[in-house]
Structure formats: C-alpha cells, structure tokens
PDB file of C-alpha atoms in Angstrom:
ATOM      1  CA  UNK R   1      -3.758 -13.022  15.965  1.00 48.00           C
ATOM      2  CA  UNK R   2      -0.823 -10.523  15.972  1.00 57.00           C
ATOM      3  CA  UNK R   3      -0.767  -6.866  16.367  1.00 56.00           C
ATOM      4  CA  UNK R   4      -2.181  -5.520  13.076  1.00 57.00           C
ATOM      5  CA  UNK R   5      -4.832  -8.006  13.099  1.00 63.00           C
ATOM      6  CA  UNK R   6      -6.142  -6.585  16.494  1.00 66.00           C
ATOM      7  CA  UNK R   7      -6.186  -2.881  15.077  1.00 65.00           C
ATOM      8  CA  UNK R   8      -7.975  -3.939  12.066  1.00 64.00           C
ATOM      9  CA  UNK R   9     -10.430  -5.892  14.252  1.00 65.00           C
ATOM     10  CA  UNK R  10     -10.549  -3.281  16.888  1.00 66.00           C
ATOM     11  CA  UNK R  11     -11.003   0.257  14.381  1.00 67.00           C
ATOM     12  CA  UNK R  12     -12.568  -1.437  11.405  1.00 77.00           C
ATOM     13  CA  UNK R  13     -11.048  -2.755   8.527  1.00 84.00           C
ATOM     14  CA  UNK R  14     -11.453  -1.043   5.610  1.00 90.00           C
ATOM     15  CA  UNK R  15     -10.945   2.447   7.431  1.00 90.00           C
ATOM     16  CA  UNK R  16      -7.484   0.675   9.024  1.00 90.00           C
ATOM     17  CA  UNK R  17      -6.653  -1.317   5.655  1.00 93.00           C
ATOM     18  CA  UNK R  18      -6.337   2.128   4.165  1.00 95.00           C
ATOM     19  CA  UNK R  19      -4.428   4.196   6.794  1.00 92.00           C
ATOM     20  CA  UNK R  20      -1.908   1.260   6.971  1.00 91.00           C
ATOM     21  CA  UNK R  21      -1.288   1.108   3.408  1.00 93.00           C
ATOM     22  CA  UNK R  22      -0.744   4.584   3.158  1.00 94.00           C
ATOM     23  CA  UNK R  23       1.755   4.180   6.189  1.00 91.00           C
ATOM     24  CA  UNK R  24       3.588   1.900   4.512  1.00 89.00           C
ATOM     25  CA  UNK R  25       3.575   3.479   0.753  1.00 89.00           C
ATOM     26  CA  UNK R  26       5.406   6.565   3.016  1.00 88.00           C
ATOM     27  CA  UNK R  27       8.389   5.721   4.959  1.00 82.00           C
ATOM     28  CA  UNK R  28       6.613   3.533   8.030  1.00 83.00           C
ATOM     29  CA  UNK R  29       7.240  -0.061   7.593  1.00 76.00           C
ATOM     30  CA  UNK R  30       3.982  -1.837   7.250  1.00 84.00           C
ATOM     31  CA  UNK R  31       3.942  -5.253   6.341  1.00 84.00           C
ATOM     32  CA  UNK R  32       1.369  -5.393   3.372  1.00 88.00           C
ATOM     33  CA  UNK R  33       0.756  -9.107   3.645  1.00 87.00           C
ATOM     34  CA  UNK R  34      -0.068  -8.960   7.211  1.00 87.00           C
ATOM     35  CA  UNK R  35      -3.219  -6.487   6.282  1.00 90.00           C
ATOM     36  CA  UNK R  36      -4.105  -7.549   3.026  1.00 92.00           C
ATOM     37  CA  UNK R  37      -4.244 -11.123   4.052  1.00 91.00           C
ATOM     38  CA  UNK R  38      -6.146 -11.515   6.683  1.00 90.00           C
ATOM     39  CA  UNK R  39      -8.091  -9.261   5.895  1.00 91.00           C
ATOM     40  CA  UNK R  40      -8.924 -11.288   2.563  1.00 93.00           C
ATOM     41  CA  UNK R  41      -8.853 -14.047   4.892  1.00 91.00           C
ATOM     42  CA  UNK R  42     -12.245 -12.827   6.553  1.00 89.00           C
ATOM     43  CA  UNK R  43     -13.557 -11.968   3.515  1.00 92.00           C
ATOM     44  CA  UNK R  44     -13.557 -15.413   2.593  1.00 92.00           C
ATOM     45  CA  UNK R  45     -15.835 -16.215   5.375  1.00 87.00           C
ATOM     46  CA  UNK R  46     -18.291 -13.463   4.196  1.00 87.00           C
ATOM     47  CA  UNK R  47     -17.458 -10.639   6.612  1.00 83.00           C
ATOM     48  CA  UNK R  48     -16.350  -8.338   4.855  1.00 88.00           C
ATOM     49  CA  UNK R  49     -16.000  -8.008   0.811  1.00 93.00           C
ATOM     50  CA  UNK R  50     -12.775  -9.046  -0.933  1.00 94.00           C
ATOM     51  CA  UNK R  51     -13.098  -6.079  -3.641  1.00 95.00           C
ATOM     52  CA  UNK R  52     -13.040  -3.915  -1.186  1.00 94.00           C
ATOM     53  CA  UNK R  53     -10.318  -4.821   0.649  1.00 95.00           C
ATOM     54  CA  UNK R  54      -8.026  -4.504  -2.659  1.00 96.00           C
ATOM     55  CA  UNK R  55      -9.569  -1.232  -3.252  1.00 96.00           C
ATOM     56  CA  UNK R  56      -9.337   0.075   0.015  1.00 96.00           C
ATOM     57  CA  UNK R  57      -5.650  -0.756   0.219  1.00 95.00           C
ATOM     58  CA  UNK R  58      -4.798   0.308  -3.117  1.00 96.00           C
ATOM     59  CA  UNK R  59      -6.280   4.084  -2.376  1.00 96.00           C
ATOM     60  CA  UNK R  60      -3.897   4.138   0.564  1.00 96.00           C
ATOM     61  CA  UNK R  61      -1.341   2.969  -1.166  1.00 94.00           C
ATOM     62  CA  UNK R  62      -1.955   5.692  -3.897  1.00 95.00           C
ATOM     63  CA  UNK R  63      -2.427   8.411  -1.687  1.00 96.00           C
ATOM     64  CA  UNK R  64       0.731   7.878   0.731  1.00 94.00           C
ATOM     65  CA  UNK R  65       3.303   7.326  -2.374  1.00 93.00           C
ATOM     66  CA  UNK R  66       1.959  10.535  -3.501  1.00 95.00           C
ATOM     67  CA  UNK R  67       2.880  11.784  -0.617  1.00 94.00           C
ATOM     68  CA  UNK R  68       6.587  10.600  -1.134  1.00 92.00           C
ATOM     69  CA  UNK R  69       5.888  11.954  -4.645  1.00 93.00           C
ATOM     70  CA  UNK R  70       5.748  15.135  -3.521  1.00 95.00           C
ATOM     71  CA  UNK R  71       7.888  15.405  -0.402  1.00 92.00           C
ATOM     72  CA  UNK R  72      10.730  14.225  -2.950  1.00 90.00           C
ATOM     73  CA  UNK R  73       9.939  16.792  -5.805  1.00 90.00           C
ATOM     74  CA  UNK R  74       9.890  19.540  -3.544  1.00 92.00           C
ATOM     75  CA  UNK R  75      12.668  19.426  -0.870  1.00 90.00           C
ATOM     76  CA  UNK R  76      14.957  17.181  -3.069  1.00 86.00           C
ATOM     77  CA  UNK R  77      17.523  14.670  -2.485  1.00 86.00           C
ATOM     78  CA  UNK R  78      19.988  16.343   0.540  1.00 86.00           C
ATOM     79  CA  UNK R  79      16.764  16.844   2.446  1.00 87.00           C
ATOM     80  CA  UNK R  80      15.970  12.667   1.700  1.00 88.00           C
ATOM     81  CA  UNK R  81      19.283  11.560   2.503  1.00 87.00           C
ATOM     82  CA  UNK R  82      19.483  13.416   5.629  1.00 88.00           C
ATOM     83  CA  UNK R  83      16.276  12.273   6.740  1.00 86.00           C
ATOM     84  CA  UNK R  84      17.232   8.916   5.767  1.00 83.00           C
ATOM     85  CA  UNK R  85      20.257   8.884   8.225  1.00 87.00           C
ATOM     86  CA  UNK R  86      18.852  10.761  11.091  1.00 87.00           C
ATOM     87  CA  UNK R  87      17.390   9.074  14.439  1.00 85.00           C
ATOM     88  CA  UNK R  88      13.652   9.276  12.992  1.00 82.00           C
ATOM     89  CA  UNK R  89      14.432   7.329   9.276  1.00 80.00           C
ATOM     90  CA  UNK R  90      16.578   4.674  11.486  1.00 82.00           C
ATOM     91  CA  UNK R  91      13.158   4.273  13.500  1.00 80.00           C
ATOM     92  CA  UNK R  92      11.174   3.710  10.326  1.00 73.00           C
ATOM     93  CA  UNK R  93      13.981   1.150   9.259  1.00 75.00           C
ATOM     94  CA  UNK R  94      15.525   3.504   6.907  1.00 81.00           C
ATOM     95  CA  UNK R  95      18.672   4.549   5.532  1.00 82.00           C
ATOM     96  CA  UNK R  96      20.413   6.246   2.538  1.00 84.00           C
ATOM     97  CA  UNK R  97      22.127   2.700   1.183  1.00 87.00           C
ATOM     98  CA  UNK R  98      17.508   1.902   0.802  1.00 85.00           C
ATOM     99  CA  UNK R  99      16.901   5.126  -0.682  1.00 85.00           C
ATOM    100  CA  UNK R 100      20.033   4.837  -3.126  1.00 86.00           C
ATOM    101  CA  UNK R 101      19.059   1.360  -4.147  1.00 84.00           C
ATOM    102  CA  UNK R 102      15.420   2.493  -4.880  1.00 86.00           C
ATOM    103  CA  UNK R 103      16.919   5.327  -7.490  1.00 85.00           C
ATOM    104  CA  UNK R 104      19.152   2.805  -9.100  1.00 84.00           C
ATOM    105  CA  UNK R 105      16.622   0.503  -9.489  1.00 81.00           C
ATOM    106  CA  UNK R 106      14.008   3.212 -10.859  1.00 83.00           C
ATOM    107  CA  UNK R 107      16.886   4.389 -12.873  1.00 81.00           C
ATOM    108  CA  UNK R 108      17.269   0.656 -14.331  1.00 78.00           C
ATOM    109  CA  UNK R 109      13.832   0.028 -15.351  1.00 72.00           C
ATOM    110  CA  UNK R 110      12.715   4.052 -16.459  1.00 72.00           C
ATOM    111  CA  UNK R 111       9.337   4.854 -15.193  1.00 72.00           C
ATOM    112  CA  UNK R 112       7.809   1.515 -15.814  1.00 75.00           C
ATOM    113  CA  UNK R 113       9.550   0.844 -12.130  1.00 78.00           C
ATOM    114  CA  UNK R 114       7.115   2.534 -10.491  1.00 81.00           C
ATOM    115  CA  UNK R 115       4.838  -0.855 -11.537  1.00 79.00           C
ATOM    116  CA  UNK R 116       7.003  -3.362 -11.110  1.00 76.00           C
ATOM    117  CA  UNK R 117       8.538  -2.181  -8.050  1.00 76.00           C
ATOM    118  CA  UNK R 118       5.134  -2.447  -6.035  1.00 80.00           C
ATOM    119  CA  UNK R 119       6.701  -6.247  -6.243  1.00 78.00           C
ATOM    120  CA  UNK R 120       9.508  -5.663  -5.194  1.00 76.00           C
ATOM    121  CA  UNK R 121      10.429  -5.503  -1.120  1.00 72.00           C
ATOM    122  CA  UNK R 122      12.339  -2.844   0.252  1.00 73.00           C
ATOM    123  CA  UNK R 123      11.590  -0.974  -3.436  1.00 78.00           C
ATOM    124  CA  UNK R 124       7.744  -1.138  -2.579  1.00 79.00           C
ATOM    125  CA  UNK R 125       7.198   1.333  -0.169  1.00 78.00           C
ATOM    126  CA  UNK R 126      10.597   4.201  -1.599  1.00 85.00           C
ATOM    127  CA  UNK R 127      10.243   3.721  -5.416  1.00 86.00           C
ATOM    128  CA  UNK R 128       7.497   6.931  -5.422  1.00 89.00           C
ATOM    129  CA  UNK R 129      11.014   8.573  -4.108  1.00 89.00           C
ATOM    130  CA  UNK R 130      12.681   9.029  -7.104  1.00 88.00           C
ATOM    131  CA  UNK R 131       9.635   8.943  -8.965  1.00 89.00           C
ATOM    132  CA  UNK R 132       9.475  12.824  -7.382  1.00 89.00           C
ATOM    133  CA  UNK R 133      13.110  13.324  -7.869  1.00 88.00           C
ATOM    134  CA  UNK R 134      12.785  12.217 -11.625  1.00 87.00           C
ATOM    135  CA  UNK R 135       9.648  14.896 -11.985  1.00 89.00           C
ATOM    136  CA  UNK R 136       7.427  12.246 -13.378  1.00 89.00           C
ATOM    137  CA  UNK R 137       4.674  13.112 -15.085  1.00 91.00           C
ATOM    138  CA  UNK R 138       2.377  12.856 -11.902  1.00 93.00           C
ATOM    139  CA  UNK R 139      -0.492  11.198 -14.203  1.00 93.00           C
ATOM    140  CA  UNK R 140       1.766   8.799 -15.194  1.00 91.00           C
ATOM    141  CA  UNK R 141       2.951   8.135 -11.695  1.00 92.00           C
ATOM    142  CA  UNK R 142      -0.300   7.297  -9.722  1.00 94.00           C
ATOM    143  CA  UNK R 143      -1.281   4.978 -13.011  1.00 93.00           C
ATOM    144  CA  UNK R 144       1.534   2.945 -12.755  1.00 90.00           C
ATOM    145  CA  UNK R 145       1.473   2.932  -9.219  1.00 92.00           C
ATOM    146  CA  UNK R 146      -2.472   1.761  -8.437  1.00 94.00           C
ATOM    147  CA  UNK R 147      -1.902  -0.824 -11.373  1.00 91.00           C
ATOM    148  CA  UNK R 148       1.604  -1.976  -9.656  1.00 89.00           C
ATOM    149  CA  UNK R 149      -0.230  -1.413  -5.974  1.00 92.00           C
ATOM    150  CA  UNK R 150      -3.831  -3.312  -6.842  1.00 92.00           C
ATOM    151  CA  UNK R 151      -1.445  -5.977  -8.642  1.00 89.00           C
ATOM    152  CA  UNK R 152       0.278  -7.126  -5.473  1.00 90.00           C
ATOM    153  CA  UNK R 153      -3.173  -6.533  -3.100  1.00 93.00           C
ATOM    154  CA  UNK R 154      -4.537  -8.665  -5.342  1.00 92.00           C
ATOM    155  CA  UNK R 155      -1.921 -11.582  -4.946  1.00 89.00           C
ATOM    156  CA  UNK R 156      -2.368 -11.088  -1.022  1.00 92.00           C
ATOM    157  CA  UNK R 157      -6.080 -10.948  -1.064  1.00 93.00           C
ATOM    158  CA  UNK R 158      -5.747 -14.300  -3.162  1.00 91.00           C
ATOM    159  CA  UNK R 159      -3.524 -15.912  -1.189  1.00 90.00           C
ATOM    160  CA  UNK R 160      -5.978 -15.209   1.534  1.00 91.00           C
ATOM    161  CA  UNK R 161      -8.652 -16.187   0.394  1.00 93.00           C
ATOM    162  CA  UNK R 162      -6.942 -19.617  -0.341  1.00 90.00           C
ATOM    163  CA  UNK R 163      -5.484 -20.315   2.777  1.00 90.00           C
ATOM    164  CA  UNK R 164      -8.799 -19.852   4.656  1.00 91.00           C
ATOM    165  CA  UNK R 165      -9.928 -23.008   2.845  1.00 88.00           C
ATOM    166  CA  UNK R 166      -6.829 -24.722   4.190  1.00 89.00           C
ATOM    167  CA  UNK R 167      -5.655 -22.622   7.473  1.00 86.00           C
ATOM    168  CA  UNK R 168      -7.243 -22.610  11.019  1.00 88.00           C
ATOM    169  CA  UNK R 169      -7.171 -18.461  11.799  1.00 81.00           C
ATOM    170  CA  UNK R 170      -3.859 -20.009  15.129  1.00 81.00           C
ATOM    171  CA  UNK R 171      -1.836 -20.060  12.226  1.00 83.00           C
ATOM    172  CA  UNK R 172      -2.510 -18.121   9.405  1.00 83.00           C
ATOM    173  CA  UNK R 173       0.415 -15.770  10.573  1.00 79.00           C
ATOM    174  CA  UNK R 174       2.669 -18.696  10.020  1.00 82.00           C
ATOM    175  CA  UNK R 175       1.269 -19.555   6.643  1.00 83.00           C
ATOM    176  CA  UNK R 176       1.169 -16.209   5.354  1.00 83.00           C
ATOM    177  CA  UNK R 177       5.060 -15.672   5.964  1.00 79.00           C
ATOM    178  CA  UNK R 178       5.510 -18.873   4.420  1.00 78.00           C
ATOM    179  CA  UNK R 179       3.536 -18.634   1.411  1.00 77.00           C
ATOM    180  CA  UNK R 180       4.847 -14.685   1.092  1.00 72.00           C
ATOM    181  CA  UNK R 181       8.226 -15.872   0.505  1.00 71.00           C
ATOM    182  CA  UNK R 182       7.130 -18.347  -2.230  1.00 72.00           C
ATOM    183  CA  UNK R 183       5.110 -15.428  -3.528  1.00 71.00           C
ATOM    184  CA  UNK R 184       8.354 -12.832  -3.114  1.00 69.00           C
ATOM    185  CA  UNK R 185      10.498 -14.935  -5.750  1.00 71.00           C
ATOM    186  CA  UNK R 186       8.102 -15.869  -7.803  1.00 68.00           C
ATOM    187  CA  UNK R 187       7.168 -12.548  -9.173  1.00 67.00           C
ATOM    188  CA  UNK R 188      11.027 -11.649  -8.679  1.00 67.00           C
ATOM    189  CA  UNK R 189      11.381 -14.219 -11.101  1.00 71.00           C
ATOM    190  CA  UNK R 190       8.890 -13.253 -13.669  1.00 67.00           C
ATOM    191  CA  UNK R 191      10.045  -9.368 -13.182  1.00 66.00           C
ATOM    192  CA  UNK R 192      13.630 -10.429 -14.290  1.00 70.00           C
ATOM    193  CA  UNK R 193      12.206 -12.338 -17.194  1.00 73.00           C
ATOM    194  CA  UNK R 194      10.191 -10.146 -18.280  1.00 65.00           C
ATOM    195  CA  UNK R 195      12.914  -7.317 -17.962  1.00 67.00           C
ATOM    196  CA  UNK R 196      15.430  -9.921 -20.101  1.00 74.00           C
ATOM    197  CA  UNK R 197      12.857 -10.614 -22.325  1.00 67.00           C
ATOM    198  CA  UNK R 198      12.208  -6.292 -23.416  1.00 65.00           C
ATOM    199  CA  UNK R 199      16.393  -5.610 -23.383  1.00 70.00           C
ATOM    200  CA  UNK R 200      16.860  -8.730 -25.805  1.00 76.00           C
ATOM    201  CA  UNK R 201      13.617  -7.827 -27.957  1.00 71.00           C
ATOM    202  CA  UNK R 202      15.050  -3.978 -28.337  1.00 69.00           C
ATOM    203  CA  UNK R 203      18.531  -4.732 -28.997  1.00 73.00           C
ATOM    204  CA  UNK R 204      17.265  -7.452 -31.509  1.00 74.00           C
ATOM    205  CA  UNK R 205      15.071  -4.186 -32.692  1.00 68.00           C
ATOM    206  CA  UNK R 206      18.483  -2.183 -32.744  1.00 67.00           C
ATOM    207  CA  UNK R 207      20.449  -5.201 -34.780  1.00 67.00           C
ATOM    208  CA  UNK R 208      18.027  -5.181 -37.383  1.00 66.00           C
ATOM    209  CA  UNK R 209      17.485  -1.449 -37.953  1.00 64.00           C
ATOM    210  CA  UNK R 210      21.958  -1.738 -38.504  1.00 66.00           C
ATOM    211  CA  UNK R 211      21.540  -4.088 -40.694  1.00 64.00           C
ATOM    212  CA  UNK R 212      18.666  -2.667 -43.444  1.00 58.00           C
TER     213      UNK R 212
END
C-alpha cells in the first residue's frame, strides 16, 4: 500500500479520486495510475463501483484543466514561464523546457491535442496550457478533454480490474508500474499511427484536388 492508497482509504475514495485528479490536471504531479488503479482494483472486489471511479476522476480531471484553461487565457505566457522557473513550479516538477514542449505539441496536432494528449505523459497534466493560450473555444476544450481524460481512466480502471484477478493487493504497486509502461507505448504507438495515417490521407486529399 503506498501513500495515495492510504489517503484514498483514509478520506474516501471517490471524494479523494476527484481532488487528486484535479491536482494533477493543474500543475501538482499526481500519478493517475496510482489512483485510478487501485481504486478500480477494489472495485473489482465489489467495494466500490468501477463507473464511478472513471467518472469521478474524469470530473476532476475536467475541472482542474479548466483551471489551467483559464489561468493561461488570462495572465498569459510571461506569467506561465515565470511560474514555471520559479522555486514553487520546480516543487511541482515543472519547468519552461515542459511547458514549451506541451505548446509545440498542441501546436502539432491543432486542437484535437487536447484528446490525444490525455495519453500522453508529461503532456497530460499542461496540454489545457496552451489550450488557454490558443483561446479555444472553451466548449470545445472540456469535450475533448473528458473524452481524452475518461479515455485513459478507463484504460487504468481496466487494467485494474484485471490485475485483481491475477495480483495479491503486496504487489499491485509493482504490477501497475509495470503494466503502465506497456500501456504508455502502446497508445504512443497508436497516437503516432493514427497521426501518420490523417497527414498521409490529407496530403493524398491535396494530390488529388492538383491533379483534377
């Protein structure tokens, strides 16, 4: 049992499964699999309800991008980047070279990156960043980003689920970083497929429109 596991035991889980997603859709570095998980991994044993757990950590999720959503749309990049270097981003594991890599990569893949980069670590938690710089469409934003966000809770909550079948509780925490990794490039994978797949299909698009 590590330390998340003992909040969500101690406060309640769905309460905590929803504060600690909106921690870490903010700036505060919240390892999703070690809430969504376990907590799927209970649910498995009929304590608690496996729906709820996704939706539970999907609002959070929701509500603290928005939050990024906004701080970013209204105090701009300077503000960002300075927060990113100062004492209290390095506490949150933060930096500008994150916050940079999260623009390019929403720059990269337009607004559909607010989806796919609920996938993505590091991009997870800083994508609703320039999401705000961008200015969005907000309705737009929080689609994408509870279809991205109950996407990936729903990958954790199944992975849960399946390793209670399989894992004694002593060492789920080992399975789930293994199995998280597996997890990590395999929807990597599929993103940069799928991404290959749209560029070639356009430009194919383009060729043909050159050539009638």
């Amino acid at each position: 049992m590590n330390f998340i596991t003992n909040i969500l035991n101690s406060l309640g889980w769905y309460p905590t499964i929803f504060v600690l997603m909106l921690l870490e859709s903010t700036v505060v570095p919240v390892p999703s699999e070690f809430v969504v998980t376990p907590a799927a991994y209970h649910a498995a044993s009929g304590s608690l309800n496996v729906f709820l757990v996704i939706l539970f950590a999907t609002l959070g999720a929701d509500v603290g991008a928005s939050i990024n959503y906004f701080v970013a749309l209204y105090v701009g990049r300077p503000v960002i980047y300075k927060f990113a270097n100062s004492k209290w981003g390095k506490m949150c594991l933060l930096n500008q070279e994150k916050v940079e890599k999260s623009e390019k990569y929403f720059d990269d893949h337009g607004v559909a990156a607010t989806l796919t980069g609920r996938f993505v670590p590091v991009i997870r938690h800083l994508i609703s960043i320039p999401a705000g710089l961008a200015r969005m469409n907000y309705g737009k934003f929080i689609l994408f980003t509870t279809i991205g966000a109950g996407g990936w809770h729903s990958v954790l909550a199944a992975m849960g689920w399946y390793l209670h079948a399989i894992v004694p509780e002593d060492q789920l925490n080992e399975k789930i970083s293994e199995y998280a990794e597996y997890i990590k490039i395999f929807i990597i994978a599929l993103i940069v497929l799928a991404i290959v797949y749209f560029v070639a299909k356009k430009k194919m698009g383009k060729k043909q429109e050159n050539n009638a």
